[in-house]
Amino acid sequence: MPKIGMEEVRRQQLIDATLASVEEHGLQGTTISTISKLAGVSSGIISHYFGGKQALLEATVRYLLEQLRQDLLAQVAQGASPKERLMMIVEANFTRLQSSGRAAKTWLAFWAQSMHSEDLARLQRVNAARLEANLRYSFKALIDPFAVKMAAQRTAAMIDGFWLRSALNRCEEQGFDLARESCKAFIQDMLSKYAKGKRC
């Protein structure tokens, strides 16, 4: 009889192994075999819990998305002003996990594969929509209504763009730190330029 909670532990073990395999072998080189070896389990365990590599990859991306959501929730749990919340959104996208080699290579592989998989494309649309919605929510309290959607879209593009550039350049932590601060500076520019009652 399986131990209580063992399924959750095993699933996380396989997700961690998938992150490690993508980091080491890339998405194309990642197989059921490479994942099972890194996890120290038989390949049949992967089929039992996920059905195959594609479903496990989707679960791994969902894990990264959930961690992104949880990191933001943890930061705003104590309450935050709209401006502080904007900065926390940036922080959540540049945490140590999201900027790690494992996560970075998995995100890059996910984005590339999402152009060929409707399930992964749907996850990407959810991710993009969530980011913009969070940004709009905070900008709405700080800038003129006409600029809210535009500011959210541009800020989301800045976050994704700076993160992508840092990941592709294989930046060390300092590079991601600079990217994070550049995104915060852009937000400050948006707040100054489109502050409520200030038409440009």
PDB file of N, CA, C and O in Angstrom, residues 129-167:
ATOM      1  N   ALA A 129      -1.472  36.468 -20.254  1.00  0.00           N
ATOM      2  CA  ALA A 129      -2.678  37.173 -19.819  1.00  0.00           C
ATOM      3  C   ALA A 129      -2.626  37.479 -18.333  1.00  0.00           C
ATOM      4  O   ALA A 129      -3.043  38.560 -17.887  1.00  0.00           O
ATOM      5  N   ARG A 130      -2.115  36.549 -17.542  1.00  0.00           N
ATOM      6  CA  ARG A 130      -2.014  36.761 -16.093  1.00  0.00           C
ATOM      7  C   ARG A 130      -1.064  37.913 -15.775  1.00  0.00           C
ATOM      8  O   ARG A 130      -1.359  38.753 -14.924  1.00  0.00           O
ATOM      9  N   LEU A 131       0.081  37.942 -16.467  1.00  0.00           N
ATOM     10  CA  LEU A 131       1.052  39.018 -16.229  1.00  0.00           C
ATOM     11  C   LEU A 131       0.441  40.372 -16.558  1.00  0.00           C
ATOM     12  O   LEU A 131       0.518  41.312 -15.759  1.00  0.00           O
ATOM     13  N   GLU A 132      -0.188  40.489 -17.717  1.00  0.00           N
ATOM     14  CA  GLU A 132      -0.774  41.771 -18.105  1.00  0.00           C
ATOM     15  C   GLU A 132      -1.916  42.170 -17.175  1.00  0.00           C
ATOM     16  O   GLU A 132      -2.066  43.352 -16.835  1.00  0.00           O
ATOM     17  N   ALA A 133      -2.716  41.212 -16.739  1.00  0.00           N
ATOM     18  CA  ALA A 133      -3.829  41.512 -15.840  1.00  0.00           C
ATOM     19  C   ALA A 133      -3.312  42.049 -14.505  1.00  0.00           C
ATOM     20  O   ALA A 133      -3.866  43.013 -13.952  1.00  0.00           O
ATOM     21  N   ASN A 134      -2.281  41.432 -13.972  1.00  0.00           N
ATOM     22  CA  ASN A 134      -1.695  41.903 -12.717  1.00  0.00           C
ATOM     23  C   ASN A 134      -1.130  43.310 -12.855  1.00  0.00           C
ATOM     24  O   ASN A 134      -1.282  44.150 -11.958  1.00  0.00           O
ATOM     25  N   LEU A 135      -0.501  43.576 -13.979  1.00  0.00           N
ATOM     26  CA  LEU A 135       0.068  44.908 -14.215  1.00  0.00           C
ATOM     27  C   LEU A 135      -1.042  45.946 -14.376  1.00  0.00           C
ATOM     28  O   LEU A 135      -0.971  47.041 -13.808  1.00  0.00           O
ATOM     29  N   ARG A 136      -2.082  45.603 -15.144  1.00  0.00           N
ATOM     30  CA  ARG A 136      -3.192  46.549 -15.335  1.00  0.00           C
ATOM     31  C   ARG A 136      -3.854  46.892 -14.008  1.00  0.00           C
ATOM     32  O   ARG A 136      -4.201  48.055 -13.757  1.00  0.00           O
ATOM     33  N   TYR A 137      -4.028  45.895 -13.160  1.00  0.00           N
ATOM     34  CA  TYR A 137      -4.680  46.098 -11.869  1.00  0.00           C
ATOM     35  C   TYR A 137      -3.964  47.174 -11.053  1.00  0.00           C
ATOM     36  O   TYR A 137      -4.609  48.035 -10.423  1.00  0.00           O
ATOM     37  N   SER A 138      -2.644  47.143 -11.062  1.00  0.00           N
ATOM     38  CA  SER A 138      -1.883  48.113 -10.268  1.00  0.00           C
ATOM     39  C   SER A 138      -1.735  49.451 -10.972  1.00  0.00           C
ATOM     40  O   SER A 138      -1.833  50.505 -10.341  1.00  0.00           O
ATOM     41  N   PHE A 139      -1.529  49.418 -12.285  1.00  0.00           N
ATOM     42  CA  PHE A 139      -1.405  50.681 -13.025  1.00  0.00           C
ATOM     43  C   PHE A 139      -2.704  51.488 -12.944  1.00  0.00           C
ATOM     44  O   PHE A 139      -2.681  52.723 -12.940  1.00  0.00           O
ATOM     45  N   LYS A 140      -3.832  50.794 -12.893  1.00  0.00           N
ATOM     46  CA  LYS A 140      -5.135  51.460 -12.893  1.00  0.00           C
ATOM     47  C   LYS A 140      -5.270  52.465 -11.749  1.00  0.00           C
ATOM     48  O   LYS A 140      -5.943  53.488 -11.879  1.00  0.00           O
ATOM     49  N   ALA A 141      -4.629  52.184 -10.635  1.00  0.00           N
ATOM     50  CA  ALA A 141      -4.728  53.076  -9.474  1.00  0.00           C
ATOM     51  C   ALA A 141      -3.763  54.246  -9.547  1.00  0.00           C
ATOM     52  O   ALA A 141      -3.847  55.169  -8.730  1.00  0.00           O
ATOM     53  N   LEU A 142      -2.856  54.219 -10.536  1.00  0.00           N
ATOM     54  CA  LEU A 142      -1.761  55.193 -10.521  1.00  0.00           C
ATOM     55  C   LEU A 142      -1.689  56.099 -11.744  1.00  0.00           C
ATOM     56  O   LEU A 142      -1.157  57.210 -11.648  1.00  0.00           O
ATOM     57  N   ILE A 143      -2.218  55.649 -12.864  1.00  0.00           N
ATOM     58  CA  ILE A 143      -2.082  56.457 -14.080  1.00  0.00           C
ATOM     59  C   ILE A 143      -3.442  56.663 -14.736  1.00  0.00           C
ATOM     60  O   ILE A 143      -4.421  56.007 -14.397  1.00  0.00           O
ATOM     61  N   ASP A 144      -3.481  57.582 -15.710  1.00  0.00           N
ATOM     62  CA  ASP A 144      -4.727  57.887 -16.405  1.00  0.00           C
ATOM     63  C   ASP A 144      -5.257  56.643 -17.111  1.00  0.00           C
ATOM     64  O   ASP A 144      -4.478  55.837 -17.651  1.00  0.00           O
ATOM     65  N   PRO A 145      -6.572  56.472 -17.133  1.00  0.00           N
ATOM     66  CA  PRO A 145      -7.184  55.276 -17.719  1.00  0.00           C
ATOM     67  C   PRO A 145      -6.754  55.000 -19.159  1.00  0.00           C
ATOM     68  O   PRO A 145      -6.593  53.844 -19.546  1.00  0.00           O
ATOM     69  N   PHE A 146      -6.552  56.060 -19.965  1.00  0.00           N
ATOM     70  CA  PHE A 146      -6.210  55.864 -21.372  1.00  0.00           C
ATOM     71  C   PHE A 146      -4.867  55.158 -21.541  1.00  0.00           C
ATOM     72  O   PHE A 146      -4.593  54.554 -22.588  1.00  0.00           O
ATOM     73  N   ALA A 147      -4.006  55.217 -20.517  1.00  0.00           N
ATOM     74  CA  ALA A 147      -2.650  54.680 -20.637  1.00  0.00           C
ATOM     75  C   ALA A 147      -2.467  53.320 -19.964  1.00  0.00           C
ATOM     76  O   ALA A 147      -1.409  52.699 -20.102  1.00  0.00           O
ATOM     77  N   VAL A 148      -3.485  52.845 -19.249  1.00  0.00           N
ATOM     78  CA  VAL A 148      -3.325  51.627 -18.440  1.00  0.00           C
ATOM     79  C   VAL A 148      -2.981  50.410 -19.292  1.00  0.00           C
ATOM     80  O   VAL A 148      -2.007  49.695 -19.012  1.00  0.00           O
ATOM     81  N   LYS A 149      -3.770  50.130 -20.322  1.00  0.00           N
ATOM     82  CA  LYS A 149      -3.528  48.946 -21.150  1.00  0.00           C
ATOM     83  C   LYS A 149      -2.166  49.020 -21.822  1.00  0.00           C
ATOM     84  O   LYS A 149      -1.411  48.037 -21.846  1.00  0.00           O
ATOM     85  N   MET A 150      -1.844  50.176 -22.375  1.00  0.00           N
ATOM     86  CA  MET A 150      -0.565  50.358 -23.054  1.00  0.00           C
ATOM     87  C   MET A 150       0.601  50.168 -22.096  1.00  0.00           C
ATOM     88  O   MET A 150       1.584  49.483 -22.410  1.00  0.00           O
ATOM     89  N   ALA A 151       0.504  50.743 -20.896  1.00  0.00           N
ATOM     90  CA  ALA A 151       1.577  50.632 -19.914  1.00  0.00           C
ATOM     91  C   ALA A 151       1.781  49.172 -19.491  1.00  0.00           C
ATOM     92  O   ALA A 151       2.917  48.705 -19.341  1.00  0.00           O
ATOM     93  N   ALA A 152       0.666  48.454 -19.311  1.00  0.00           N
ATOM     94  CA  ALA A 152       0.755  47.046 -18.914  1.00  0.00           C
ATOM     95  C   ALA A 152       1.397  46.213 -20.014  1.00  0.00           C
ATOM     96  O   ALA A 152       2.264  45.368 -19.750  1.00  0.00           O
ATOM     97  N   GLN A 153       0.995  46.442 -21.266  1.00  0.00           N
ATOM     98  CA  GLN A 153       1.550  45.678 -22.380  1.00  0.00           C
ATOM     99  C   GLN A 153       3.048  45.954 -22.546  1.00  0.00           C
ATOM    100  O   GLN A 153       3.838  45.024 -22.754  1.00  0.00           O
ATOM    101  N   ARG A 154       3.420  47.213 -22.451  1.00  0.00           N
ATOM    102  CA  ARG A 154       4.836  47.558 -22.619  1.00  0.00           C
ATOM    103  C   ARG A 154       5.680  47.013 -21.470  1.00  0.00           C
ATOM    104  O   ARG A 154       6.804  46.547 -21.681  1.00  0.00           O
ATOM    105  N   THR A 155       5.145  47.096 -20.266  1.00  0.00           N
ATOM    106  CA  THR A 155       5.889  46.581 -19.115  1.00  0.00           C
ATOM    107  C   THR A 155       6.053  45.069 -19.203  1.00  0.00           C
ATOM    108  O   THR A 155       7.126  44.527 -18.912  1.00  0.00           O
ATOM    109  N   ALA A 156       4.992  44.374 -19.624  1.00  0.00           N
ATOM    110  CA  ALA A 156       5.077  42.919 -19.797  1.00  0.00           C
ATOM    111  C   ALA A 156       6.133  42.571 -20.838  1.00  0.00           C
ATOM    112  O   ALA A 156       6.920  41.630 -20.665  1.00  0.00           O
ATOM    113  N   ALA A 157       6.162  43.345 -21.924  1.00  0.00           N
ATOM    114  CA  ALA A 157       7.155  43.109 -22.967  1.00  0.00           C
ATOM    115  C   ALA A 157       8.572  43.370 -22.445  1.00  0.00           C
ATOM    116  O   ALA A 157       9.517  42.652 -22.802  1.00  0.00           O
ATOM    117  N   MET A 158       8.707  44.380 -21.609  1.00  0.00           N
ATOM    118  CA  MET A 158      10.020  44.678 -21.027  1.00  0.00           C
ATOM    119  C   MET A 158      10.475  43.533 -20.122  1.00  0.00           C
ATOM    120  O   MET A 158      11.637  43.102 -20.178  1.00  0.00           O
ATOM    121  N   ILE A 159       9.576  43.045 -19.279  1.00  0.00           N
ATOM    122  CA  ILE A 159       9.921  41.953 -18.365  1.00  0.00           C
ATOM    123  C   ILE A 159      10.343  40.716 -19.160  1.00  0.00           C
ATOM    124  O   ILE A 159      11.399  40.131 -18.919  1.00  0.00           O
ATOM    125  N   ASP A 160       9.505  40.332 -20.134  1.00  0.00           N
ATOM    126  CA  ASP A 160       9.816  39.147 -20.938  1.00  0.00           C
ATOM    127  C   ASP A 160      11.091  39.364 -21.748  1.00  0.00           C
ATOM    128  O   ASP A 160      11.934  38.465 -21.854  1.00  0.00           O
ATOM    129  N   GLY A 161      11.221  40.543 -22.321  1.00  0.00           N
ATOM    130  CA  GLY A 161      12.381  40.830 -23.166  1.00  0.00           C
ATOM    131  C   GLY A 161      13.692  40.845 -22.403  1.00  0.00           C
ATOM    132  O   GLY A 161      14.687  40.242 -22.842  1.00  0.00           O
ATOM    133  N   PHE A 162      13.702  41.529 -21.280  1.00  0.00           N
ATOM    134  CA  PHE A 162      14.930  41.570 -20.480  1.00  0.00           C
ATOM    135  C   PHE A 162      15.267  40.193 -19.920  1.00  0.00           C
ATOM    136  O   PHE A 162      16.433  39.796 -19.869  1.00  0.00           O
ATOM    137  N   TRP A 163      14.231  39.441 -19.499  1.00  0.00           N
ATOM    138  CA  TRP A 163      14.488  38.094 -18.991  1.00  0.00           C
ATOM    139  C   TRP A 163      15.061  37.221 -20.098  1.00  0.00           C
ATOM    140  O   TRP A 163      16.054  36.506 -19.906  1.00  0.00           O
ATOM    141  N   LEU A 164      14.454  37.293 -21.296  1.00  0.00           N
ATOM    142  CA  LEU A 164      14.910  36.482 -22.425  1.00  0.00           C
ATOM    143  C   LEU A 164      16.336  36.845 -22.822  1.00  0.00           C
ATOM    144  O   LEU A 164      17.175  35.966 -23.055  1.00  0.00           O
ATOM    145  N   ARG A 165      16.615  38.133 -22.880  1.00  0.00           N
ATOM    146  CA  ARG A 165      17.966  38.562 -23.256  1.00  0.00           C
ATOM    147  C   ARG A 165      18.995  38.068 -22.245  1.00  0.00           C
ATOM    148  O   ARG A 165      20.068  37.600 -22.631  1.00  0.00           O
ATOM    149  N   SER A 166      18.671  38.142 -20.970  1.00  0.00           N
ATOM    150  CA  SER A 166      19.591  37.674 -19.935  1.00  0.00           C
ATOM    151  C   SER A 166      19.793  36.161 -20.038  1.00  0.00           C
ATOM    152  O   SER A 166      20.913  35.666 -19.913  1.00  0.00           O
ATOM    153  N   ALA A 167      18.698  35.435 -20.275  1.00  0.00           N
ATOM    154  CA  ALA A 167      18.795  33.978 -20.370  1.00  0.00           C
ATOM    155  C   ALA A 167      19.617  33.556 -21.578  1.00  0.00           C
ATOM    156  O   ALA A 167      20.471  32.661 -21.492  1.00  0.00           O
TER     157      ALA A 167
END
